[in-house]
Structures are given as structure tokens and as C-alpha cells.
GROMACS .gro file of C-alpha atoms in nm:
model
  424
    1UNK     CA    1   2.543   8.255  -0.162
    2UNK     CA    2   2.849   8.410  -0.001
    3UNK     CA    3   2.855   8.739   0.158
    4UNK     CA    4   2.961   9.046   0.033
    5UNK     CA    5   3.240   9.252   0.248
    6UNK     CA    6   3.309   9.612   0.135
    7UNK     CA    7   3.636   9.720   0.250
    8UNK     CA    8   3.642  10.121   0.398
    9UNK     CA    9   3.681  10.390   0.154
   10UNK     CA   10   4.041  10.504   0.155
   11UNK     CA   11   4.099  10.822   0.303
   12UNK     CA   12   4.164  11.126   0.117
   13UNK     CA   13   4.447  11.250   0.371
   14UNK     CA   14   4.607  10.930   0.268
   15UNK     CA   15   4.763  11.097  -0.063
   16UNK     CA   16   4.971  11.363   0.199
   17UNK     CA   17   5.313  11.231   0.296
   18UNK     CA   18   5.338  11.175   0.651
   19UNK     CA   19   5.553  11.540   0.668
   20UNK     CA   20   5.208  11.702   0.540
   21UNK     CA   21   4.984  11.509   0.818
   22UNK     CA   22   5.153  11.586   1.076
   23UNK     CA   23   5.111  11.963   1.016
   24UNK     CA   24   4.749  11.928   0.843
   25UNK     CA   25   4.638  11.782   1.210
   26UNK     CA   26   4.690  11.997   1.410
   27UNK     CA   27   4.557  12.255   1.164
   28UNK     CA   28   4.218  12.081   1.139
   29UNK     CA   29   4.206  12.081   1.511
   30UNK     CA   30   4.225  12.447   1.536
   31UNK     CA   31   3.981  12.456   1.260
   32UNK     CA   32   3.657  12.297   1.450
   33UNK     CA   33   3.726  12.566   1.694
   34UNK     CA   34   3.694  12.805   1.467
   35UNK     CA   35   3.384  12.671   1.374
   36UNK     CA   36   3.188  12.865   1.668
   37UNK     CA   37   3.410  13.161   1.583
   38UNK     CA   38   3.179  13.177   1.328
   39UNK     CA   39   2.839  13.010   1.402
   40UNK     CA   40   2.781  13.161   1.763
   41UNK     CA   41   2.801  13.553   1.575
   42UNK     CA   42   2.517  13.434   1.400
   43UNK     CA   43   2.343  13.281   1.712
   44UNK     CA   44   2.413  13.600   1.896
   45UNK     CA   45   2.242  13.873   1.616
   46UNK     CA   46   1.945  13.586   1.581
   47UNK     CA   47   1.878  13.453   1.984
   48UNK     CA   48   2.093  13.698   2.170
   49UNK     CA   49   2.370  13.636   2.405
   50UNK     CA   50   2.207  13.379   2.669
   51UNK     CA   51   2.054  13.183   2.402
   52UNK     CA   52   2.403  13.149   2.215
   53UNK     CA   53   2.520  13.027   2.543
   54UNK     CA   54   2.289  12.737   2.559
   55UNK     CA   55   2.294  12.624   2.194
   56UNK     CA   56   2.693  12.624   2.256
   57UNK     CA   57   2.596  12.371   2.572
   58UNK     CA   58   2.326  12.148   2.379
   59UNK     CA   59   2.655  12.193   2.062
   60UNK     CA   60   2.899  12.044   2.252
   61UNK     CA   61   2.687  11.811   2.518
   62UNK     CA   62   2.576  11.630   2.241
   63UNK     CA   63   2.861  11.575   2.035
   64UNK     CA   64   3.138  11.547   2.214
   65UNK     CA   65   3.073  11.247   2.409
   66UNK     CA   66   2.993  11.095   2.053
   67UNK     CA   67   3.374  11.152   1.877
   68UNK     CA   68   3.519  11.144   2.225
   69UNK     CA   69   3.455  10.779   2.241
   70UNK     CA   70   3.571  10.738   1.808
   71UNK     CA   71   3.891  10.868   1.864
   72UNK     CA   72   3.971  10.672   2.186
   73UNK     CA   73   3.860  10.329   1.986
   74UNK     CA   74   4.117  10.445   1.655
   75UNK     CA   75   4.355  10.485   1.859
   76UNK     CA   76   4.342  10.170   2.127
   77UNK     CA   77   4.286  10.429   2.436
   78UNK     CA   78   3.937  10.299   2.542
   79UNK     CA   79   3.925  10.207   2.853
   80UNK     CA   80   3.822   9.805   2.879
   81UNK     CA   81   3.485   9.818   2.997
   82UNK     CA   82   3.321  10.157   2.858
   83UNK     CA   83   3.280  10.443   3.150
   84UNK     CA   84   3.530  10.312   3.333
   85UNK     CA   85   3.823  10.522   3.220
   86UNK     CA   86   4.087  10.753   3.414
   87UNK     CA   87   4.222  11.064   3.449
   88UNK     CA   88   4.480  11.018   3.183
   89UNK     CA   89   4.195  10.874   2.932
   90UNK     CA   90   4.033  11.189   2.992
   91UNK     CA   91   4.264  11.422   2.902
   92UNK     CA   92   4.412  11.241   2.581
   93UNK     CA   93   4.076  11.261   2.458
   94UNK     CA   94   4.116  11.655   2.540
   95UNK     CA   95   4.462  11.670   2.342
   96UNK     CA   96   4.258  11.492   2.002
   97UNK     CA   97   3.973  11.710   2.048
   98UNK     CA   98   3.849  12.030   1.822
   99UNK     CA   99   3.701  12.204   2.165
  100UNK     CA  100   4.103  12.224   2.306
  101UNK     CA  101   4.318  12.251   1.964
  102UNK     CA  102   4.695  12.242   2.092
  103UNK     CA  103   4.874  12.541   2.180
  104UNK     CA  104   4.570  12.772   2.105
  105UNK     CA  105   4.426  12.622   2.402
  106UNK     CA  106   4.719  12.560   2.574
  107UNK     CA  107   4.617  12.276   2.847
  108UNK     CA  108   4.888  12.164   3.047
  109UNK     CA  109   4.801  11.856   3.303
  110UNK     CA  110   4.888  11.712   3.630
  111UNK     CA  111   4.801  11.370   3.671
  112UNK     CA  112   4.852  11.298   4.090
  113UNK     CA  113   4.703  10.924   4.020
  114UNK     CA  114   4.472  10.764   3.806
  115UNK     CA  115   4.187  10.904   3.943
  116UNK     CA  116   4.316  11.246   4.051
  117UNK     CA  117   4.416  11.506   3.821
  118UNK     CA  118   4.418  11.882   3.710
  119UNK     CA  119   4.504  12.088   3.406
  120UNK     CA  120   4.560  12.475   3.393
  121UNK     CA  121   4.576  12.707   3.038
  122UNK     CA  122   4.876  12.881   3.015
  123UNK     CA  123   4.699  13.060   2.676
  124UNK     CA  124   4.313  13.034   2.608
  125UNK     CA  125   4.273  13.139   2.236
  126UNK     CA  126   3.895  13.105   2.304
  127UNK     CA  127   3.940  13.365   2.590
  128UNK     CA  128   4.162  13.617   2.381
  129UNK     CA  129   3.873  13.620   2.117
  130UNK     CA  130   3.623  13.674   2.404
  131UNK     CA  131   3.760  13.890   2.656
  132UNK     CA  132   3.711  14.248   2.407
  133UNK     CA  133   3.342  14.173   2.389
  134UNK     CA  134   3.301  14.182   2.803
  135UNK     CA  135   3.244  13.998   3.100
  136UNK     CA  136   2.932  13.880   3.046
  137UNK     CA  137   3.074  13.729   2.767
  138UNK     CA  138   3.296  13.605   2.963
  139UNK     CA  139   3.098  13.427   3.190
  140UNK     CA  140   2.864  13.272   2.954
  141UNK     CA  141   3.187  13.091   2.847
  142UNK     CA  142   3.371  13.057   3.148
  143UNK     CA  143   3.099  12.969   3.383
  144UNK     CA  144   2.762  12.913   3.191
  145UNK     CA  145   2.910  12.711   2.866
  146UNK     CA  146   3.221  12.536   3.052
  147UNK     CA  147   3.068  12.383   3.376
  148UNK     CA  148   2.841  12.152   3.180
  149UNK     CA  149   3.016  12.063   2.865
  150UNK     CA  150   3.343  12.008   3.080
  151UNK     CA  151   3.130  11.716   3.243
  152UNK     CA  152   2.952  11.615   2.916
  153UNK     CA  153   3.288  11.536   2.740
  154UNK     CA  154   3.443  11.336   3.077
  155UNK     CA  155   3.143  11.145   3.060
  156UNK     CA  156   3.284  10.937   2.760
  157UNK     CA  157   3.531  10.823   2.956
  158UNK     CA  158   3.382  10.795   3.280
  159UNK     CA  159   3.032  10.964   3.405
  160UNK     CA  160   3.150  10.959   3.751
  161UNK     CA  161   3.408  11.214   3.651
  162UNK     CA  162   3.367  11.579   3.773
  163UNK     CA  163   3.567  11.888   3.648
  164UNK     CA  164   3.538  12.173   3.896
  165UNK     CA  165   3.711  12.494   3.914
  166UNK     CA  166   4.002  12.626   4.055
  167UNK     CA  167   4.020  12.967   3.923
  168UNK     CA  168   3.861  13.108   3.584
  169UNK     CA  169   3.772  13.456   3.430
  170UNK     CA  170   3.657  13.712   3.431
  171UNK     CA  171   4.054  13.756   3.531
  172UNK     CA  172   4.140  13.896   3.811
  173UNK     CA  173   4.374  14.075   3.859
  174UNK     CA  174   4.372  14.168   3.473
  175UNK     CA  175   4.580  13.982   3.300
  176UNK     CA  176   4.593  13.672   3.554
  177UNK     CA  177   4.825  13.386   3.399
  178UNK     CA  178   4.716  13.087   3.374
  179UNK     CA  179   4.434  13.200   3.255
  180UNK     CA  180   4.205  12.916   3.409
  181UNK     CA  181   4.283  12.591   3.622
  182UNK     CA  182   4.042  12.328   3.690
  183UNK     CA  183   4.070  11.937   3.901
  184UNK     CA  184   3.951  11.658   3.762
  185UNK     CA  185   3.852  11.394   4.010
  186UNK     CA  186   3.660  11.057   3.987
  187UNK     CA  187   3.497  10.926   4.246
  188UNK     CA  188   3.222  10.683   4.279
  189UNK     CA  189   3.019  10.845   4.515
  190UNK     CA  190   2.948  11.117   4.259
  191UNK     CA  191   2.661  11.116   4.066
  192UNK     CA  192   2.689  10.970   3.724
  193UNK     CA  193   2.655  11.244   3.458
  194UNK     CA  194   2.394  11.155   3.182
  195UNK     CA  195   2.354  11.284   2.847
  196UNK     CA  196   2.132  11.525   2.768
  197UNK     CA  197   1.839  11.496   2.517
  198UNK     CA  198   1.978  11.601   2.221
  199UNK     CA  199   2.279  11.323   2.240
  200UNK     CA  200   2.051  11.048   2.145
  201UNK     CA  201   1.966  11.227   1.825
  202UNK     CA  202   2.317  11.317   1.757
  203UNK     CA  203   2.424  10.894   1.831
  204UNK     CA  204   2.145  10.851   1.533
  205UNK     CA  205   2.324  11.012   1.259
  206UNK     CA  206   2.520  10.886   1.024
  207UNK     CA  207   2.865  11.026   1.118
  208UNK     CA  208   2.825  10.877   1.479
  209UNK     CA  209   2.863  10.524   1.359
  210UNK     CA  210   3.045  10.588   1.015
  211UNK     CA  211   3.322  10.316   0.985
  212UNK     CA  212   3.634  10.435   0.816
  213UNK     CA  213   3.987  10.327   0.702
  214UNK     CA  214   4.130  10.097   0.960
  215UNK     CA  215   4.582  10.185   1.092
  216UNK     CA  216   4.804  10.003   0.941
  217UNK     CA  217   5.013   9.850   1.198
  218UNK     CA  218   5.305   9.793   0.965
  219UNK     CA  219   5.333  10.144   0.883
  220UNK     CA  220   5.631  10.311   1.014
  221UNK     CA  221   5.542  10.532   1.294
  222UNK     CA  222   5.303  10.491   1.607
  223UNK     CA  223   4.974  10.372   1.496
  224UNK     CA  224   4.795  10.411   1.869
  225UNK     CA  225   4.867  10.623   2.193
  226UNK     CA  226   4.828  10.357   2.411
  227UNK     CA  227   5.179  10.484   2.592
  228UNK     CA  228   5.222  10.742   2.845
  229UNK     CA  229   5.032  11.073   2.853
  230UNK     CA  230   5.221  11.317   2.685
  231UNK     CA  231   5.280  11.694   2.780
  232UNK     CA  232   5.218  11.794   2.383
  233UNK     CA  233   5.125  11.512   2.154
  234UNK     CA  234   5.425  11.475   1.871
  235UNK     CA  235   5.240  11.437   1.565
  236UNK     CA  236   5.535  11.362   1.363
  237UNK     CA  237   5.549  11.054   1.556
  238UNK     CA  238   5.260  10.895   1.431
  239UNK     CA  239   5.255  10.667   1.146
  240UNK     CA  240   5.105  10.834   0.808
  241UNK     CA  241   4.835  10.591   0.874
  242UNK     CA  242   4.765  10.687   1.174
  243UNK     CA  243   4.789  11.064   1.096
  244UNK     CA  244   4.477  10.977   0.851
  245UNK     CA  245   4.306  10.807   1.025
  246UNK     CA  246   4.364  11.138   1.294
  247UNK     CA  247   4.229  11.333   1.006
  248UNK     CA  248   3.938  11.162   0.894
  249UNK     CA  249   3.846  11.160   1.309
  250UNK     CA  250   3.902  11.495   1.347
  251UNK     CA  251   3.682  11.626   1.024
  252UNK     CA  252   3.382  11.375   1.179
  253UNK     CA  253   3.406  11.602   1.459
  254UNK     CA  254   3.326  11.894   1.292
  255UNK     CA  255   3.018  11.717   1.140
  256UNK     CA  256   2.895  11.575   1.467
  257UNK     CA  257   2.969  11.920   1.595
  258UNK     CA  258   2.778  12.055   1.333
  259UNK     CA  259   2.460  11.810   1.344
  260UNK     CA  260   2.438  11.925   1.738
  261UNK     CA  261   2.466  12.251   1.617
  262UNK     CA  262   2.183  12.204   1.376
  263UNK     CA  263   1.968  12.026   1.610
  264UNK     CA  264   2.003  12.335   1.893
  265UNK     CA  265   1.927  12.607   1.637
  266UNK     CA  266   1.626  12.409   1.449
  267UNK     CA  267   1.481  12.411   1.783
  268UNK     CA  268   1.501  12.798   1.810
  269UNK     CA  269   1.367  12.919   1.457
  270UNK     CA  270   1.215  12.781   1.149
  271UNK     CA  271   1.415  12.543   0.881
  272UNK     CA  272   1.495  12.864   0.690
  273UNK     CA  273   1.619  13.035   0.954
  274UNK     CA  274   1.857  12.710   1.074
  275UNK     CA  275   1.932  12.678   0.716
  276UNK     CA  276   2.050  13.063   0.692
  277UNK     CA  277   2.261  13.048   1.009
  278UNK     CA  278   2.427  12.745   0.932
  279UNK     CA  279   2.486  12.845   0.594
  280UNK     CA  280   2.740  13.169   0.770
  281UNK     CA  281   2.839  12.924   0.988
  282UNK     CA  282   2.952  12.725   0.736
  283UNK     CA  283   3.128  13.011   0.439
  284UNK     CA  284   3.291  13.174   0.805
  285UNK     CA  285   3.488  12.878   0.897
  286UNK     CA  286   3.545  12.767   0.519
  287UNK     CA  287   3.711  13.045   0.423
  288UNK     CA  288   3.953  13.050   0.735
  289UNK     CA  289   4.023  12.703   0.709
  290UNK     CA  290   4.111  12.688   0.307
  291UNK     CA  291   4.357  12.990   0.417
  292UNK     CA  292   4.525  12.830   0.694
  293UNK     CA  293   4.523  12.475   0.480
  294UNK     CA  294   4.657  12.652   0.209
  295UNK     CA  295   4.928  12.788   0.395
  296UNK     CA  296   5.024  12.477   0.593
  297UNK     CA  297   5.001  12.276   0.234
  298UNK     CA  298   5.205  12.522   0.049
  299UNK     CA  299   4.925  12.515  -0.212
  300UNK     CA  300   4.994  12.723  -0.570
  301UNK     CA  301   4.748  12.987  -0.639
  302UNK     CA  302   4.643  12.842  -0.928
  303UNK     CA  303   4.313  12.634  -1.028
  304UNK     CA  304   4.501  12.304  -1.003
  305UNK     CA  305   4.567  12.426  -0.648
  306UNK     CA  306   4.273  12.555  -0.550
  307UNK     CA  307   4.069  12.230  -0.699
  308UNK     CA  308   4.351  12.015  -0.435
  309UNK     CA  309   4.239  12.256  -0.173
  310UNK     CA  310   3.864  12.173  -0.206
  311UNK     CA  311   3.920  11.783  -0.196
  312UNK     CA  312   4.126  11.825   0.107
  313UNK     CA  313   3.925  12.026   0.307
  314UNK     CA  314   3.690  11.941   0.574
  315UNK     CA  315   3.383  12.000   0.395
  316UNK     CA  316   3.462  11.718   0.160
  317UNK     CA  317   3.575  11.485   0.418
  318UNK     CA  318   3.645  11.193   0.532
  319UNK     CA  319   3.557  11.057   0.216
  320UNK     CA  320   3.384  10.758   0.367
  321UNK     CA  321   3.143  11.052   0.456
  322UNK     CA  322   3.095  11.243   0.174
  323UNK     CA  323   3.125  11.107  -0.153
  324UNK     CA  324   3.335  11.364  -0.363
  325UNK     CA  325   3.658  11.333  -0.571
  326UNK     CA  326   3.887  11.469  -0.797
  327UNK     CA  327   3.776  11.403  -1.175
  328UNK     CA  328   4.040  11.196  -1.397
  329UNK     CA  329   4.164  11.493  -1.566
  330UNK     CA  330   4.214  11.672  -1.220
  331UNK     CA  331   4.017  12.033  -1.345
  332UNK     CA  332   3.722  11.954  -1.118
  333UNK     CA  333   3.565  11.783  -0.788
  334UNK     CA  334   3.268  11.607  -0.825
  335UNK     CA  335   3.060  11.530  -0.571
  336UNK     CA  336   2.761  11.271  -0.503
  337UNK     CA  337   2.510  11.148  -0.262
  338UNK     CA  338   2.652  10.978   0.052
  339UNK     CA  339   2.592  10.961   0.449
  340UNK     CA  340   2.642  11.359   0.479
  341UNK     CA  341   2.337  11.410   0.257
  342UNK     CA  342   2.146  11.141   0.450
  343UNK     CA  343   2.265  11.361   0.792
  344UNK     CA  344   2.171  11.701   0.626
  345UNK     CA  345   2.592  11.759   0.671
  346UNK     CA  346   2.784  12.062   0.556
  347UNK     CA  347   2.733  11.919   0.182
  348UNK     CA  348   2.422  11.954   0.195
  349UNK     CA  349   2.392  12.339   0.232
  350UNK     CA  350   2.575  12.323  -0.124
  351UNK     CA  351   2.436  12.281  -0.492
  352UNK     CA  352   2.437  12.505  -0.793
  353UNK     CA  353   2.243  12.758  -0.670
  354UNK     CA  354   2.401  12.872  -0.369
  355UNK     CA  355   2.768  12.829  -0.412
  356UNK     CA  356   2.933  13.031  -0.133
  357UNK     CA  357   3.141  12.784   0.077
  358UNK     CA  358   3.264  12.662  -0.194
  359UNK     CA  359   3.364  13.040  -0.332
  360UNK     CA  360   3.492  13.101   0.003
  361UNK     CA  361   3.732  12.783  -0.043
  362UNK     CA  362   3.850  12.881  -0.382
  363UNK     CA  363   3.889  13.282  -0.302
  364UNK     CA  364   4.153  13.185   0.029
  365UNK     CA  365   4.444  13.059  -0.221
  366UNK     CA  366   4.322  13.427  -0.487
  367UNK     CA  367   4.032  13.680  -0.492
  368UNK     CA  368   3.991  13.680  -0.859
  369UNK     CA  369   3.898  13.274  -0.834
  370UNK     CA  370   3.522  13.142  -0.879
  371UNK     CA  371   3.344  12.789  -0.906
  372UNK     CA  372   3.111  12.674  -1.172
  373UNK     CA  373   2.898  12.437  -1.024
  374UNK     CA  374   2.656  12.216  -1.220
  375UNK     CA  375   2.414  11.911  -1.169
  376UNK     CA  376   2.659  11.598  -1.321
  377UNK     CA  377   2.533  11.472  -1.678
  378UNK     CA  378   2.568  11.087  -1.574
  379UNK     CA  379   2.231  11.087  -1.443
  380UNK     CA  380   2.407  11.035  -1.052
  381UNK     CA  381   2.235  11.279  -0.800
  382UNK     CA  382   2.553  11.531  -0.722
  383UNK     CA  383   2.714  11.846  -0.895
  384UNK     CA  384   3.076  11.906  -1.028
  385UNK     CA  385   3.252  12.227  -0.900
  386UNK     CA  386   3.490  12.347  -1.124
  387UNK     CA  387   3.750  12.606  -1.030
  388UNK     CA  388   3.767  12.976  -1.275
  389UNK     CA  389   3.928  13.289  -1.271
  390UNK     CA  390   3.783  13.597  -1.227
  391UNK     CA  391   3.882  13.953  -1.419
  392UNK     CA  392   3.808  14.101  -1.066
  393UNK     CA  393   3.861  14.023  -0.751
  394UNK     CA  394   3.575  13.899  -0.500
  395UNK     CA  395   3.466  14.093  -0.179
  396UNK     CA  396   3.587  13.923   0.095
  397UNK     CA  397   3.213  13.731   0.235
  398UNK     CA  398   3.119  13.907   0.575
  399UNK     CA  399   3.066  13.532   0.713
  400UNK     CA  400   3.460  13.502   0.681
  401UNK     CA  401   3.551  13.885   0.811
  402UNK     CA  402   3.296  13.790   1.092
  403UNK     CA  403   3.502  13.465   1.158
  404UNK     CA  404   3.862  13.628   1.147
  405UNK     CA  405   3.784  13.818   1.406
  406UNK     CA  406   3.905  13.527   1.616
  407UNK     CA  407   4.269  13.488   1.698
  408UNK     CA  408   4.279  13.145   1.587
  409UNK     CA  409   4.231  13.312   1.184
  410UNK     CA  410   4.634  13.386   1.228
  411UNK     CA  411   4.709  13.144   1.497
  412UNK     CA  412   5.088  13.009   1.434
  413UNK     CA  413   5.221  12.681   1.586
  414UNK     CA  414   5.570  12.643   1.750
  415UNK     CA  415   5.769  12.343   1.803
  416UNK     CA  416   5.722  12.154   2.092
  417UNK     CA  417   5.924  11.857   2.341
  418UNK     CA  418   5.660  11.593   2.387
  419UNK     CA  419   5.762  11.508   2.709
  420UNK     CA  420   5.583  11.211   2.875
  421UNK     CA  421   5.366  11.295   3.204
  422UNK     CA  422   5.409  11.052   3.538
  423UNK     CA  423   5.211  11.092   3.828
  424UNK     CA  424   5.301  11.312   4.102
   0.00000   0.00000   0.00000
């Protein structure tokens, strides 16, 4: 009997022209930043401020290292023999990653050879969002949250990779530009970095090992970044392919992010109490996301628009991840078992009783819109979401108002050269 091969599920991202991806990228990286925007206020009101710090290191420690390696492997940076990349491995990984979104972290790198390096931030949206609260705010991200996840994410590349300061906050004098700047150097007689704990559990879920859409080579545009370092990555440059491919990477991140997340906080309080953080963590970043999606799509404020916006947006996706789709007659998304549930993803805090990521969503293209959500008749486990309008405007959810308290919530983009970087 002859074995059965199931191709990958076709990305969702695939049905945006190549125009659309290259702007919905970089928007989706910005978006997993935002993602502790949100989560950490909770953290802070539940565990306090040094607590927040070290779920943010235990976040990050154990995820990164995880999508780091993904998104070198789509796109044919990997170095040959795993933990045995450079300096210029390390920071492409940094320019596809939701911890340093371009422009709103603004890296810029040196690369002196291929084991010497540094990078300063000419603009550090994280810091901007931080600085008001204080310096011991500060510090918990500069010094207490940085030093270790800095490290962590290197150690994907290579573990014998240190990042060290130059100069960070608190600022001084006020207002010191760049606002950090920090070497890179691998060496072998440094101690190899190891993951913590929590990254084993992480490398068990789903998402870690998900297989999705291969590039299509053919496709017009690059379909790896196996070229020269680049001072700004040129999205536009990419194949549409590739671009989905980008997407469907990017959105993992956010659930490896988020599975990290859930795995620090679980060990901090009981399940309701992870479930009811998460939850805020989850309508915060929602609602800022659907807004800036809905402003980079152009999408109409209508149901039709609103009902694209869901099946686009990272909650839903990749779709090799979670198993939701537009219905036939395009009123509704339906959604339906798949790796996220098995992972306890973002998908999971949703059903027809508790609706409101999915309100937040709707409410970012018009107030007055609501979702009917209700277990599907076909006997499938899953719910269809369908998109209504409202006599009266919605509230704005305090999770989102918490989460546009961050600059990123208005963040704009400007064109950059993507200028290729040479050793000095």
C-alpha cells in the first residue's frame, strides 16, 4: 500500500498581491511587539514589576531561539552545521524578528568581520513607551530583561556568541542618541549559552515544528536572503511567495511567543488566573493590530471588510496552524480544531461564550460592529463568527486603551535605501 503525502496548507497571506505583503510584514512585525505592550500591564497589576521582568526573560528565552532558527531555515540563512553561525546570521535573524520590528526599533549594524560586530538604536520604540513610567522601569528592560534574552536569541545561531554593552539607559545625559549600543563578539573561549528550562517545553509544542507552505523559487522576486546583510531589509524585493511564507513565520512567532508567555505566567498563579491575563493580553494586542492591518490593507468599514480582517489577522494564522476560513458565501469565518487548540494557542481563549478578541477585531475597522459566534451545526468541533452591526457604538475594551498606550499603536513607516553592509 502506497503512502500518503499531504501537501502544506496554503497560506492565507497568499491571496494579498505581493504590493499588500510587503507592507502587511512589516506590520505584523511591529505587531508581536506590541504583544507585551499589552501582556506585561497585566503581569505588572498581578506579580508586580520584578516579576514582569522575569516572565518577559523566561517569554523571550524560550521562544526566541525556537522561530530564530524557522526563519533562518525558510529563508536558506542557516548556517551549515547548526550553532555555528556569524555575526551577520545573527543579526538577519534580528531584522525578521517580532522583539526588533524595523524602524520602531531602529538597529543599525557594524559588521568588522564575521565574528566581530556591533549594532546601536538610533530610535527604541520599546524605550519611548518605557521611559514615562521611570528608571526602574528602565532598568528592568535595559539591564534585567536585555542581558539575558540578548544571549538567548544569539544562541540560535551560535551559543558561543555574547552581546555586551556599550552604553544603555537610563540615558544619560537625557535624551542621549543612540539610545543604546551593544558588540557582538564570538569567540570560542566563551562559554556556550544554554537554554533555559522552559525552552524544552516551548520546542514541544506544536507551532515549534509546524511545517508550512514551502517558496516558490519561480516566483518573481527573491525567495531567500542568502545575499549580503542589508542596512534595512527591502520587503518589496521579495517574491510574493516569499513575503508569505515571511508572514506565516512571523504570526508563529507570536504563538511561540505566546506559549512562553503562558508557560511563565501558569507558573505564577492558578489556570484561571493565566487564563484571565492572557485573555487581556490577547483583546490588547488584537485590537491594535486589526487597526493598524486595517489601515495598511485599506479595508472598507463594512462586514465584508471586517470578516477579511479576521481571516487575515494573526489570531487566525498561519492557516497550517489554525484551522479557520472564510465560508463560501464570504458573510462568516469558521473556525475548527487544529494544532493551536492542541497548544492551548490564542484560539483557544475563544468560543461562544467569551467573544472579546474577536469584538476587539471587528470594532478597529467601526464601533457599532459585533460578532455572533456559535458552535457549527456539521457536527465538527469549532464555532462560526459572523460579523453584525450594532445601533450603538462599543466602549473601547480597557485591554486595547491599556495597549495603545505604546507608541507602536500609531507607529508610521518611512521609506527606506536597503543598502547592503560590508565589513569594516
Amino acid at each position: 500500500m502506497g503512502t500518503t503525502v499531504t501537501a502544506p496548507v496554503p497560506s492565507r497571506y497568499a491571496g494579498l498581491s505581493r504590493a499588500e505583503l510587503a507592507v502587511v510584514v512589516p506590520e505584523l512585525l511591529l505587531i508581536g511587539q506590541l504583544i507585551d505592550r499589552s501582556g506585561m500591564a497585566w503581569c505588572i497589576s498581578a506579580f508586580g514589576r520584578e516579576e514582569m521582568a522575569q516572565i518577559a526573560i523566561e517569554e523571550w528565552a524560550a521562544s526566541s531561539p525556537i522561530y530564530t532558527r524557522r526563519m533562518q531555515e525558510a529563508l536558506g540563512y542557516a548556517p551549515e552545521r547548526p550553532g555555528t553561525g556569524d555575526v551577520v546570521t545573527i543579526f538577519k535573524g534580528l531584522q525578521l524578528d517580532i522583539g526588533a520590528p524595523p524602524q520602531f526599533m531602529d538597529f543599525r549594524y557594524t559588521v568588522h568581520d564575521r565574528w566581530n560586530g556591533e549594532f546601536h538604536l538610533d530610535h527604541c520604540g520599546a524605550l519611548m513607551d518605557v521611559e514615562p513610567m521611570g528608571e526602574e522601569f528602565v532598568v528592568s528592560m535595559c539591564h534585567d530583561i536585555e542581558d539575558p534574552t540578548f544571549d538567548a536569541t544569539a544562541v540560535a545561531s551560535n551559543p558561543r556568541a555574547q552581546v555586551r554593552p556599550i552604553h544603555r539607559p537610563p540615558r544619560v545625559p537625557a535624551g542621549r542618541k543612540p539610545h543604546c549600543a551593544w558588540t557582538v563578539i564570538i569567540d570560542e573561549s566563551h562559554p556556550p549559552v544554554e537554554g533555559i528550562a522552559a525552552l524544552a517545553v516551548v520546542q514541544r509544542s506544536r507551532a515549534a515544528t509546524l511545517e508550512l507552505a514551502p517558496i516558490d523559487t519561480e516566483d518573481d522576486g527573491l525567495s531567500d536572503y542568502t545575499g549580503p546583510l542589508l542596512s534595512d531589509v527591502d520587503f518589496g524585493a521579495f517574491s510574493g511567495s516569499a513575503l508569505a511564507r515571511i508572514a506565516d513565520e512571523v504570526c508563529l512567532q507570536m504563538h511561540l511567543l505566546d506559549r512562553a508567555f503562558t508557560v511563565a505566567v501558569s507558573a505564577r498563579t492558578d489556570e484561571a488566573g493565566t487564563r484571565r491575563i492572557r485573555r487581556k493580553q490577547l483583546t490588547g494586542v488584537a485590537g491594535i493590530a486589526a487597526e493598524r492591518l486595517a489601515r495598511a490593507l485599506d479595508l472598507p468599514a463594512t462586514p465584508d471588510g471586517a470578516t477579511r480582517l479576521l481571516a487575515l489577522h494573526p489570531l487566525l494564522n498561519p492557516a497550517a496552524y489554525v484551522n479557520a476560513g472564510i465560508t463560501a458565501d464570504a458573510t462568516a469565518v469558521e473556525v475548527r480544531r487544529g494544532p493551536a487548540d492542541e497548544d492551548g494557542a490564542w484560539v483557544s481563549l475563544v468560543d461562544p461564550d467569551d467573544v472579546g478578541p474577536l469584538q476587539a477585531v471587528v470594532r478597529a475597522l467601526d464601533p457599532h460592529f459585533d460578532v455572533e459566534v456559535s458552535p457549527l451545526t456539521d457536527g465538527t468541533d469549532g464555532w462560526r463568527c459572523t460579523v453584525v452591526r450594532r445601533d450603538e457604538p462599543a466602549r473601547e475594551d480597557d485591554a486595547v486603551a491599556v495597549t495603545r498606550f505604546s507608541t507602536g499603536a500609531g507607529f508610521a513607516f518611512e521609506p527606506r535605501r536597503s543598502l547592503p553592509l560590508t565589513p569594516v
